[in-house]
Coordinates of C-alpha atoms and ligand atoms in Angstrom, one line a residue:
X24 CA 0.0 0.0 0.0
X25 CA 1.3 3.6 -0.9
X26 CA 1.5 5.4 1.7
X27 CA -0.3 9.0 1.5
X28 CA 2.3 12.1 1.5
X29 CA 1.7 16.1 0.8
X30 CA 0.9 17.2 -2.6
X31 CA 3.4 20.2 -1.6
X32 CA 6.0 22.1 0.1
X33 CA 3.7 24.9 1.0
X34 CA 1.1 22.5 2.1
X35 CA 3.3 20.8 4.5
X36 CA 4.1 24.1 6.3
X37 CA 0.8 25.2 6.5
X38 CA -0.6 21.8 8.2
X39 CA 2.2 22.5 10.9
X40 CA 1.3 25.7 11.3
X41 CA -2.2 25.1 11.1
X42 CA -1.9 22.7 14.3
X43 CA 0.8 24.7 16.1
X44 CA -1.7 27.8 16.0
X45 CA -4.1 27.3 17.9
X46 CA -6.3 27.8 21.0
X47 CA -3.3 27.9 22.9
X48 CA -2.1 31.2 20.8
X49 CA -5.3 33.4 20.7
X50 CA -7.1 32.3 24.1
X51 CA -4.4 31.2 26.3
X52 CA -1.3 33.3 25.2
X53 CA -3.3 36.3 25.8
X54 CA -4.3 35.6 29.4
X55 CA -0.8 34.2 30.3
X56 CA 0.9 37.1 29.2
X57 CA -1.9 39.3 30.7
X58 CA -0.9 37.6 34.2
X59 CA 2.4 37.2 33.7
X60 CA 4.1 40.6 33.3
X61 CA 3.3 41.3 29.5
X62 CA 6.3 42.3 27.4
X63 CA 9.0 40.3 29.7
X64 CA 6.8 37.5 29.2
X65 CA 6.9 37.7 25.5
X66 CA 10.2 38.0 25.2
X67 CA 11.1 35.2 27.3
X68 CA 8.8 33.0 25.6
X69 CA 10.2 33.9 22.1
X70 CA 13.9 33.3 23.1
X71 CA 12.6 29.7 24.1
X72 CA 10.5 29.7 20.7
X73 CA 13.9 30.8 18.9
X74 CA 15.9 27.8 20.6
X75 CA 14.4 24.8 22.2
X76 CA 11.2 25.1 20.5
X77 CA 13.1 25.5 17.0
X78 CA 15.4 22.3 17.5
X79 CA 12.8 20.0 19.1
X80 CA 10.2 20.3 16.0
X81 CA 13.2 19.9 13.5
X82 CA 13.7 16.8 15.1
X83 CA 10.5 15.3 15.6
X84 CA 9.5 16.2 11.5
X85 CA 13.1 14.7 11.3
X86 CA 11.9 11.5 13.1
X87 CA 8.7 11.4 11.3
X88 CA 10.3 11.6 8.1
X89 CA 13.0 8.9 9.1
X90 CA 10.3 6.8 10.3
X91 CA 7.7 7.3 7.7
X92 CA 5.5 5.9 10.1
X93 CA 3.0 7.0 13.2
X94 CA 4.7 8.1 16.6
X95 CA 4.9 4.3 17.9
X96 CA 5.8 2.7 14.9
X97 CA 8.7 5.5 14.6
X98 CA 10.0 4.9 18.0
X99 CA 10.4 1.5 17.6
X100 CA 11.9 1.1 14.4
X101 CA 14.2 4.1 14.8
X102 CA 15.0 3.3 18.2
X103 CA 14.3 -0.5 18.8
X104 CA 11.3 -1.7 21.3
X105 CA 12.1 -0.4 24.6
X106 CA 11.7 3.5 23.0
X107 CA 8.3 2.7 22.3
X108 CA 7.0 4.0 24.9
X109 CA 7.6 7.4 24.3
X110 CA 5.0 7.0 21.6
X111 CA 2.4 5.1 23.6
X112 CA 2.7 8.1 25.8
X113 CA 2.0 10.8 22.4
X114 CA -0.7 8.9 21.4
X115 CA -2.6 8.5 25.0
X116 CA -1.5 12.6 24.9
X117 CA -3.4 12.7 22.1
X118 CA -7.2 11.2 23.2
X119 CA -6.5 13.5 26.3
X120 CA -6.1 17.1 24.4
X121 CA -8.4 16.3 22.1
X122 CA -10.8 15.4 24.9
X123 CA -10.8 18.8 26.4
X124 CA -9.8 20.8 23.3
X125 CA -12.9 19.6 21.3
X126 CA -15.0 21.0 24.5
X127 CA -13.3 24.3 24.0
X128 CA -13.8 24.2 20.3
X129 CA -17.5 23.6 20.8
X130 CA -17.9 27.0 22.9
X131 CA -16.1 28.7 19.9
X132 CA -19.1 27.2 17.5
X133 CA -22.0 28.1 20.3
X134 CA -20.6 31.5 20.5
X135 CA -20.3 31.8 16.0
X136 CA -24.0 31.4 16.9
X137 CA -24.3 33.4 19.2
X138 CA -22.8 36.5 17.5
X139 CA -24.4 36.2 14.4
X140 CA -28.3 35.9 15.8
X141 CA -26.8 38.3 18.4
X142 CA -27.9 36.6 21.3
X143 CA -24.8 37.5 23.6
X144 CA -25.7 40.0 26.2
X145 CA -22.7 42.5 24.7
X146 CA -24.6 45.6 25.6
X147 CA -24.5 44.6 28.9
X148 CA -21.4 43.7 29.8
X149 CA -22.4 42.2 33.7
X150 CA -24.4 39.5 32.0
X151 CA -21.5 38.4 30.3
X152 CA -20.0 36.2 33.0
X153 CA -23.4 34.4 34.1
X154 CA -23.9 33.7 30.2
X155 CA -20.2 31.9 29.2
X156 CA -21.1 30.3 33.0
X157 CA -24.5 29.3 31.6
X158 CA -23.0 27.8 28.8
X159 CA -20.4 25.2 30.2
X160 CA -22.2 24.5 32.8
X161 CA -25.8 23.2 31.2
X162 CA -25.7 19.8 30.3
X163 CA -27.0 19.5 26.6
X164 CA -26.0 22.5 25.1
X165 CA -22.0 22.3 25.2
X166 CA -22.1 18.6 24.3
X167 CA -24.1 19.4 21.6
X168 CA -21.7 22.0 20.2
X169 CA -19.0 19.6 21.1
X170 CA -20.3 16.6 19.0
X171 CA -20.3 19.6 16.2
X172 CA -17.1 20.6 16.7
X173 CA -15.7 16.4 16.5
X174 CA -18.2 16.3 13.6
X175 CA -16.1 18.4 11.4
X176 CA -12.8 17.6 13.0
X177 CA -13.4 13.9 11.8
X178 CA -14.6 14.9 8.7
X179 CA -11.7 16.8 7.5
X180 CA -9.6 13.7 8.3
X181 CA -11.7 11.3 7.1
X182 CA -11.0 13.0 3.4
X183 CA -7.5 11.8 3.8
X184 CA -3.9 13.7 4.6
X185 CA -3.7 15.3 1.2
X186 CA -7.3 15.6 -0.1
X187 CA -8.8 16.5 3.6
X188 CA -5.7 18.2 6.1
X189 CA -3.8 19.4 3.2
X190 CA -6.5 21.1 1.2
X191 CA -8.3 22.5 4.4
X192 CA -5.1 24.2 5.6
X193 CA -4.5 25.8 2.1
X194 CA -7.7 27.6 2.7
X195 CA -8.0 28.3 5.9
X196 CA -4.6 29.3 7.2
X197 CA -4.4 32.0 4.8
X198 CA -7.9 32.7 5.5
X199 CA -6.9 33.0 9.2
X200 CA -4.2 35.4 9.1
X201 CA -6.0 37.9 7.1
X202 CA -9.2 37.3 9.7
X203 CA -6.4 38.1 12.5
X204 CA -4.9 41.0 10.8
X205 CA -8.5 42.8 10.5
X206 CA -9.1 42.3 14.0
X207 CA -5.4 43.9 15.3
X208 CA -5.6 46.7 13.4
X209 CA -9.1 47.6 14.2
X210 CA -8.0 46.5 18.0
X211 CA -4.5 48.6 18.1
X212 CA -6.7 51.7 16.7
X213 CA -8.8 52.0 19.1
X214 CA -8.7 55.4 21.6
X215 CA -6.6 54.2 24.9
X216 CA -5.1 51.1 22.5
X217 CA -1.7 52.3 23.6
X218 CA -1.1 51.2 27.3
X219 CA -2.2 48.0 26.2
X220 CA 0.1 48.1 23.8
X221 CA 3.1 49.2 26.2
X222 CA 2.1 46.6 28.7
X223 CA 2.2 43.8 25.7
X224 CA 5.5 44.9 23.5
X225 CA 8.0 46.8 26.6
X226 CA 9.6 44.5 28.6
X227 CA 9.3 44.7 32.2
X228 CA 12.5 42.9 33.0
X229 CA 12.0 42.5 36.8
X230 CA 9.0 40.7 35.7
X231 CA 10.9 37.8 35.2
X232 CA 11.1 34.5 37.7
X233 CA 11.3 31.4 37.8
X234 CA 7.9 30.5 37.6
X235 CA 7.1 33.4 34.9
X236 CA 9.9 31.3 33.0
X237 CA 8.2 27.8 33.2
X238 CA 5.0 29.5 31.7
X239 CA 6.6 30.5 29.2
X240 CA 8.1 27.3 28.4
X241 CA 5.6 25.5 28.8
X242 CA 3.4 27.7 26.4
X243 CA 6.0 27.1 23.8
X244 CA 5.9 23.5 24.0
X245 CA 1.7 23.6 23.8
X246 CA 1.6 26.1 20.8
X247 CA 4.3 24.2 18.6
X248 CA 2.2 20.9 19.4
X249 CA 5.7 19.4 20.7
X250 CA 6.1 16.5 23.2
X251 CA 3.4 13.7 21.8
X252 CA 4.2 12.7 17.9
X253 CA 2.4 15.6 16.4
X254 CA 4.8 16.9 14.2
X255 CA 6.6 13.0 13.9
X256 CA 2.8 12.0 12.5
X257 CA 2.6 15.0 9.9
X258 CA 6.4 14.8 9.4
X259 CA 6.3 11.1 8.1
X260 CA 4.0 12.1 5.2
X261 CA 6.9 14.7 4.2
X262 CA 8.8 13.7 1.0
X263 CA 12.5 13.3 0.9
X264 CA 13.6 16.4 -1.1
X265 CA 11.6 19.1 1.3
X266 CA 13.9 21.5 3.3
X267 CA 13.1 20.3 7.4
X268 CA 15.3 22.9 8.7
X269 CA 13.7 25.7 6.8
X270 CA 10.3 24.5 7.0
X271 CA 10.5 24.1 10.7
X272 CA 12.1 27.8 11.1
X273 CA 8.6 29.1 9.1
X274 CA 6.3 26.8 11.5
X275 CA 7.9 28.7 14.3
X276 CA 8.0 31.8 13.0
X277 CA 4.6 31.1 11.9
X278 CA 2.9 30.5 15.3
X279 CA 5.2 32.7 17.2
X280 CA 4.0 35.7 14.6
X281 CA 0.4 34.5 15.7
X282 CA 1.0 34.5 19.0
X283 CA 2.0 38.1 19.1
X284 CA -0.8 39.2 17.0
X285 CA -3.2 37.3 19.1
X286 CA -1.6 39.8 22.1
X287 CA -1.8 42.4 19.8
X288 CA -5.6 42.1 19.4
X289 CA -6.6 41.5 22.8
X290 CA -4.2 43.3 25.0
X291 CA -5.3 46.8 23.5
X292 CA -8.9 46.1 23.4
X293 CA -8.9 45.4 26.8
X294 CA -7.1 48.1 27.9
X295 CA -9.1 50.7 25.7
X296 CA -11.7 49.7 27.5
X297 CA -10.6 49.7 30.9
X298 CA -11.0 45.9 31.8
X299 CA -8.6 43.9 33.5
X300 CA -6.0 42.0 31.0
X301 CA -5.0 39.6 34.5
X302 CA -9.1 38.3 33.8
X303 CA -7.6 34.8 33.0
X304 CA -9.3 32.6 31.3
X305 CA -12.5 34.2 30.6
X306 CA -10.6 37.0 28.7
X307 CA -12.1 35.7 25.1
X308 CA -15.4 34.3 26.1
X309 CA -16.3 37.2 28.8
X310 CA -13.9 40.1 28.5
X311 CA -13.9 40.6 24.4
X312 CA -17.5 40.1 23.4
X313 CA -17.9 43.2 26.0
X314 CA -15.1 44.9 24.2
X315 CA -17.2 44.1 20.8
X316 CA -20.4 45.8 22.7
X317 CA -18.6 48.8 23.0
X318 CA -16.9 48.8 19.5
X319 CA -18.2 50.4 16.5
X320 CA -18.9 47.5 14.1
X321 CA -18.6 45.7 16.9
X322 CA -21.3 42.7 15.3
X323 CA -19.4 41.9 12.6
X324 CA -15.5 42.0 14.7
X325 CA -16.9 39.8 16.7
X326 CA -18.5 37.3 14.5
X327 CA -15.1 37.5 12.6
X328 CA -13.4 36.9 16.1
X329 CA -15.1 33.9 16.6
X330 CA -15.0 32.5 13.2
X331 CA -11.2 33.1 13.0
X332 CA -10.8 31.2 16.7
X333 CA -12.4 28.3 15.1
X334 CA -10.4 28.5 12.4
X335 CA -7.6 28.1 14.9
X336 CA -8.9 24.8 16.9
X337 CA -10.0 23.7 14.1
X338 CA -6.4 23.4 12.3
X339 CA -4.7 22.0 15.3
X340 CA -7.8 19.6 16.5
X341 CA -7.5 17.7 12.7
X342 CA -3.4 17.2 13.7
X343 CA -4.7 15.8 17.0
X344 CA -7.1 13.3 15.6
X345 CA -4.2 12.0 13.0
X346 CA -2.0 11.0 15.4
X347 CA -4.4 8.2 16.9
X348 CA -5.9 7.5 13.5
X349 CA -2.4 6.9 12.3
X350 CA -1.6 4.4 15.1
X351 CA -4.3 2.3 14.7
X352 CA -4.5 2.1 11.0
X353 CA -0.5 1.4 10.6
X354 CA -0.1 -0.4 13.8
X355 CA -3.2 -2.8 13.7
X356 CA -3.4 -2.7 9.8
X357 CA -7.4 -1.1 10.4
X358 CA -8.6 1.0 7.3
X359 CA -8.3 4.4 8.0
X360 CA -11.9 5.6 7.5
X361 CA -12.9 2.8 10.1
X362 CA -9.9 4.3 12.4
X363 CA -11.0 8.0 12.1
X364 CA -14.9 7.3 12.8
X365 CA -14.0 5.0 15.7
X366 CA -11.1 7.0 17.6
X367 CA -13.7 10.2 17.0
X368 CA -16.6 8.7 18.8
X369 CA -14.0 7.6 21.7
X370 CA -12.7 11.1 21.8
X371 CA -16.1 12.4 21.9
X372 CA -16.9 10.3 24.7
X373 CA -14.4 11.5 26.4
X374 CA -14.7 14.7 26.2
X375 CA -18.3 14.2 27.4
X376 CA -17.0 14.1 31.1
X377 CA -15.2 16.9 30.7
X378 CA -17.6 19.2 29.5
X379 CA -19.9 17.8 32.2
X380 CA -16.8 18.7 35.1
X381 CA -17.6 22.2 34.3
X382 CA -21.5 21.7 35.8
X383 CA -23.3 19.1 37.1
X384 CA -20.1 16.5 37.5
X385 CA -18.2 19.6 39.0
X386 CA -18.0 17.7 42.3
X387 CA -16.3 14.7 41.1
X388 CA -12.6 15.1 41.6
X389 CA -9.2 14.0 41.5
X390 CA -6.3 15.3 43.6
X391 CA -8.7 18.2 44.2
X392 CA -9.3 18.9 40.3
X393 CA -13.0 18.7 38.5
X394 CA -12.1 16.3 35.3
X395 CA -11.3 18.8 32.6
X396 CA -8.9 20.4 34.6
X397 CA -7.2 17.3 35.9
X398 CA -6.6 16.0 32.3
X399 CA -5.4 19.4 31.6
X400 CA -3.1 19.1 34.5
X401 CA -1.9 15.5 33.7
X402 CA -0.9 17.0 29.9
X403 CA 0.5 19.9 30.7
X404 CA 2.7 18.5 33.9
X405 CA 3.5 14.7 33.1
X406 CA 2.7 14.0 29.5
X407 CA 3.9 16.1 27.6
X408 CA 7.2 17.4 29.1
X409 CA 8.2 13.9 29.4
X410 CA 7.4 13.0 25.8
X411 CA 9.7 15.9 25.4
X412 CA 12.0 15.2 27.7
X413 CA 12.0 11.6 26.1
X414 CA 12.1 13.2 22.3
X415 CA 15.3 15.2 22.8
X416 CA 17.4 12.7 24.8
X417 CA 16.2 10.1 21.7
X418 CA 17.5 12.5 19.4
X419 CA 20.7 13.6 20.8
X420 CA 22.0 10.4 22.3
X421 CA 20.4 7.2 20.3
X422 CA 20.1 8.6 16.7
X423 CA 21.8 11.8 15.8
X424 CA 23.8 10.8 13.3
X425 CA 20.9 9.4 11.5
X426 CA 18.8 12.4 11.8
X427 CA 21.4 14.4 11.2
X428 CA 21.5 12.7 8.0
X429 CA 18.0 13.5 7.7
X430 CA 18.0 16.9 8.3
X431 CA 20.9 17.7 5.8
X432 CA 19.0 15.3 3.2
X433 CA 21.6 13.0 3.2
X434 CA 24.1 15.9 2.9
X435 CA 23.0 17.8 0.1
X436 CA 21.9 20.4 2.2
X437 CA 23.9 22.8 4.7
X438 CA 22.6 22.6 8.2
X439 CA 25.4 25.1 10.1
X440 CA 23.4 25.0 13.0
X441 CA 24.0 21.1 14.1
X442 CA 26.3 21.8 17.1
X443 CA 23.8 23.9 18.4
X444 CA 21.1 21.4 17.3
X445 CA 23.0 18.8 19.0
X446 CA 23.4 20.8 22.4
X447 CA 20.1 21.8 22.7
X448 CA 19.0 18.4 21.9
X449 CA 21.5 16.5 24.5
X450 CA 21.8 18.7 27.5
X451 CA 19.6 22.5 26.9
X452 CA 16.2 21.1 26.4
X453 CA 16.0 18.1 28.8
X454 CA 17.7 19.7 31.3
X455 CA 15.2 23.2 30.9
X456 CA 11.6 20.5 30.8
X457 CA 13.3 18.7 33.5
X458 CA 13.4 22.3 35.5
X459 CA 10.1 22.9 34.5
X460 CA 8.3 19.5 35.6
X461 CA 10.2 19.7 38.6
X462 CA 9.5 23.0 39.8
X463 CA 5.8 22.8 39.1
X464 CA 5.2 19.7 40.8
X465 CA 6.7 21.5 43.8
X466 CA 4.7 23.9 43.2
Ligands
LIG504 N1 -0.6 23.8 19.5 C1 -2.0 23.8 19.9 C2 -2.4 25.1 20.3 O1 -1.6 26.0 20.4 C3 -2.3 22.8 21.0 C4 -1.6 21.5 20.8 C5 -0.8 20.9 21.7 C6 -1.7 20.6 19.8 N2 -0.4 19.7 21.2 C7 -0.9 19.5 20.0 C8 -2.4 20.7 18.6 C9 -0.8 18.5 19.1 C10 -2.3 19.7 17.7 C11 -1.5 18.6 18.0 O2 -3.6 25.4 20.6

């Protein structure tokens, strides 16, 4: 059987970029550098982008490529049995984000709905909070939303790598970026725009600490999809003549770029409008649609807001589903349509219980978490830093000489930056997720 690969270069990056940028960029980045300091938190987080977060997707599209195969299957025939695991743990990553992710994406549809039969409360901003609360907390509504949200995720990936990911990305990545631009230039012109963006683009540096650090590295790992087989998964469908070091520096620079637009559009807003950029998570759901209320044209920003955030999940929730889909059909020879339709239903099963830990299941717990927040917590403190701790110390120690074969395309191409590759692989980024995952679980 031939197996499926991009139609092109240009498709390739877009894919990665598509599931790099993502929820993690426009909602989360936002809040986390609204609480974290602003500017110094930027900065940090793009030195970490620039380095670690550069080297570890080189390797992993490196891997992928190598492998031609799914996470698991990669591991173990780059790296022999025993290194399986580190896949087993990508893939179980995987179901988990997806799980919660596809909840998150389902609020994005229900509030596309919302805008456009202009149902949100946006002309008074007090309801705002008891509506997103109304939301995640009923029972039918959100799971409704979320089934949607799978629906289409499965859909795309059902049409195959080439003829579903690849020719959704070519549309909607582009579409994406032009969406986002609208929105910062109507955000950064507003009257008052310019504390916000002060607070977002001047570094404070006694804002940083060690904690402030570990966000920020942690962020970068989440919005460049690293740690679980992502980027090995869309990697092993990349043809042997493409560029990996050059497309991995445009992925980064791609989702780093987003990042600071997504700053760039809220940050401003917010502070225009005298609200509090430390609001947290409620920032998109609670915070903007108020900022929309106030706006002139405010409708149509915000049904473009919402559109463009799907957009976002959407792209990174079809890289999500692959990895599993991949897995099963390679690994236990299942056709892939059967794979994506059945590891879709069990994700959407799963994310059931976490949409429900937002309301009526908000009492069940673990270590004192409802269950959307512990899988959240199990991701972003166990899985996925040692999936990355695991990546690098795979490729520095076990196989660098055969992906750094791979990289330079069997040496027709120049790659100058090997001893730094090789560095940050070996010692820099274990060592800095080590840190991390140690000083969080301290707390
Ligand atoms: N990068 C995604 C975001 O920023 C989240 C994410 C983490 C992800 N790991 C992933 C997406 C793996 C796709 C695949 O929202």
């Amino acid at each position: 059987m031939k197996r499926e690969q991009w139609a092109s270069r240009f498709g390739f990056i877009m894919a990665a970029a598509g599931s790099a940028v993502g929820l993690g960029n426009i909602w989360k980045f936002p809040y986390l550098a609204g609480t974290q300091g602003g500017g110094a938190f930027l900065a940090v987080y793009l030195i970490i982008m620039a380095t670690i977060g550069v080297a570890l997707i080189m390797a992993e599209i490196g891997l992928g490529r190598a492998a031609k195969r799914n996470p698991v299957g990669a591991f173990s025939i780059l790296g022999g049995k025993k290194w399986m695991v580190t896949g087993i743990i990508g893939v179980t990553t995987s179901f988990m984000i997806l799980a919660f992710y596809s909840v998150v994406g389902g609020w994005t549809v229900a509030y596309i709905v919302k805008s456009i039969f202009g149902t949100l409360h946006v002309n008074e901003p007090d309801l705002l909070p008891g509506q997103f609360n109304d939301l995640v907390t009923s029972v039918g509504e959100p799971i409704f939303y979320h089934g949607v949200f799978m629906a289409m995720t499965a859909g795309i990936v059902l049409a195959g790598v080439a003829d579903g990911i690849e020719r959704s990305v070519k549309v909607l990545m582009p579409l994406l970026f032009a969406l986002l631009l609208i929105l910062v230039v109507r955000s950064v012109t507003l009257d008052g725009a310019w504390e916000g963006i002060t607070f977002f683009l001047m570094p404070d540096w006694s804002q940083v600490n060690g904690p402030m650090i570990s966000a920020a590295l942690g962020q970068a790992f989440f919005s460049l999809s690293l740690g679980m087989g992502a980027m090995i998964t869309y990697g092993s469908y990349l043809d042997k003549g493409a560029n990996i070091p050059n497309a991995s520096y445009w992925v980064v620079f791609l989702a780093a770029m987003v990042a600071v637009l997504g700053g760039l559009l809220v940050l401003p807003a917010v502070f225009a409008f005298g609200m509090d950029p430390a609001a947290g998570p409620g920032l998109t759901f609670i915070t903007l649609p108020a900022v929309f209320g106030e706006m002139f044209g405010g409708y149509i920003f915000q049904i473009i807001f919402f559109v463009m955030l799907l957009i976002a999940a959407l792209t990174s929730s079809i890289s999500l589903l692959a990895i599993p889909v991949a897995y099963f059909a390679e690994e236990f020879g299942i056709r892939r349509s059967v794979s994506t339709t059945l590891v879709g239903l069990v994700i959407f099963a799963m994310g059931v219980p976490c949409s429900l830990a937002m309301g009526v299941w908000g009492d069940i717990k673990f270590f004192d978490m409802n269950i959307f927040d512990v899988t959240a917590y199990a991701v972003d403190n166990y899985t996925l830093p040692i999936g990355g701790i695991l990546t690098s110390l795979f490729a520095g120690w076990v196989i660098l000489e055969r992906l750094g074969s791979e990289l330079t395309n069997e040496g027709k191409l120049r790659f100058s930056a090997m001893p730094a590759f090789t560095w940050l692989m070996r010692i820099v980024a274990p060592a800095a997720v080590l840190w991390v995952m140690v000083s969080n679980l301290l707390g």
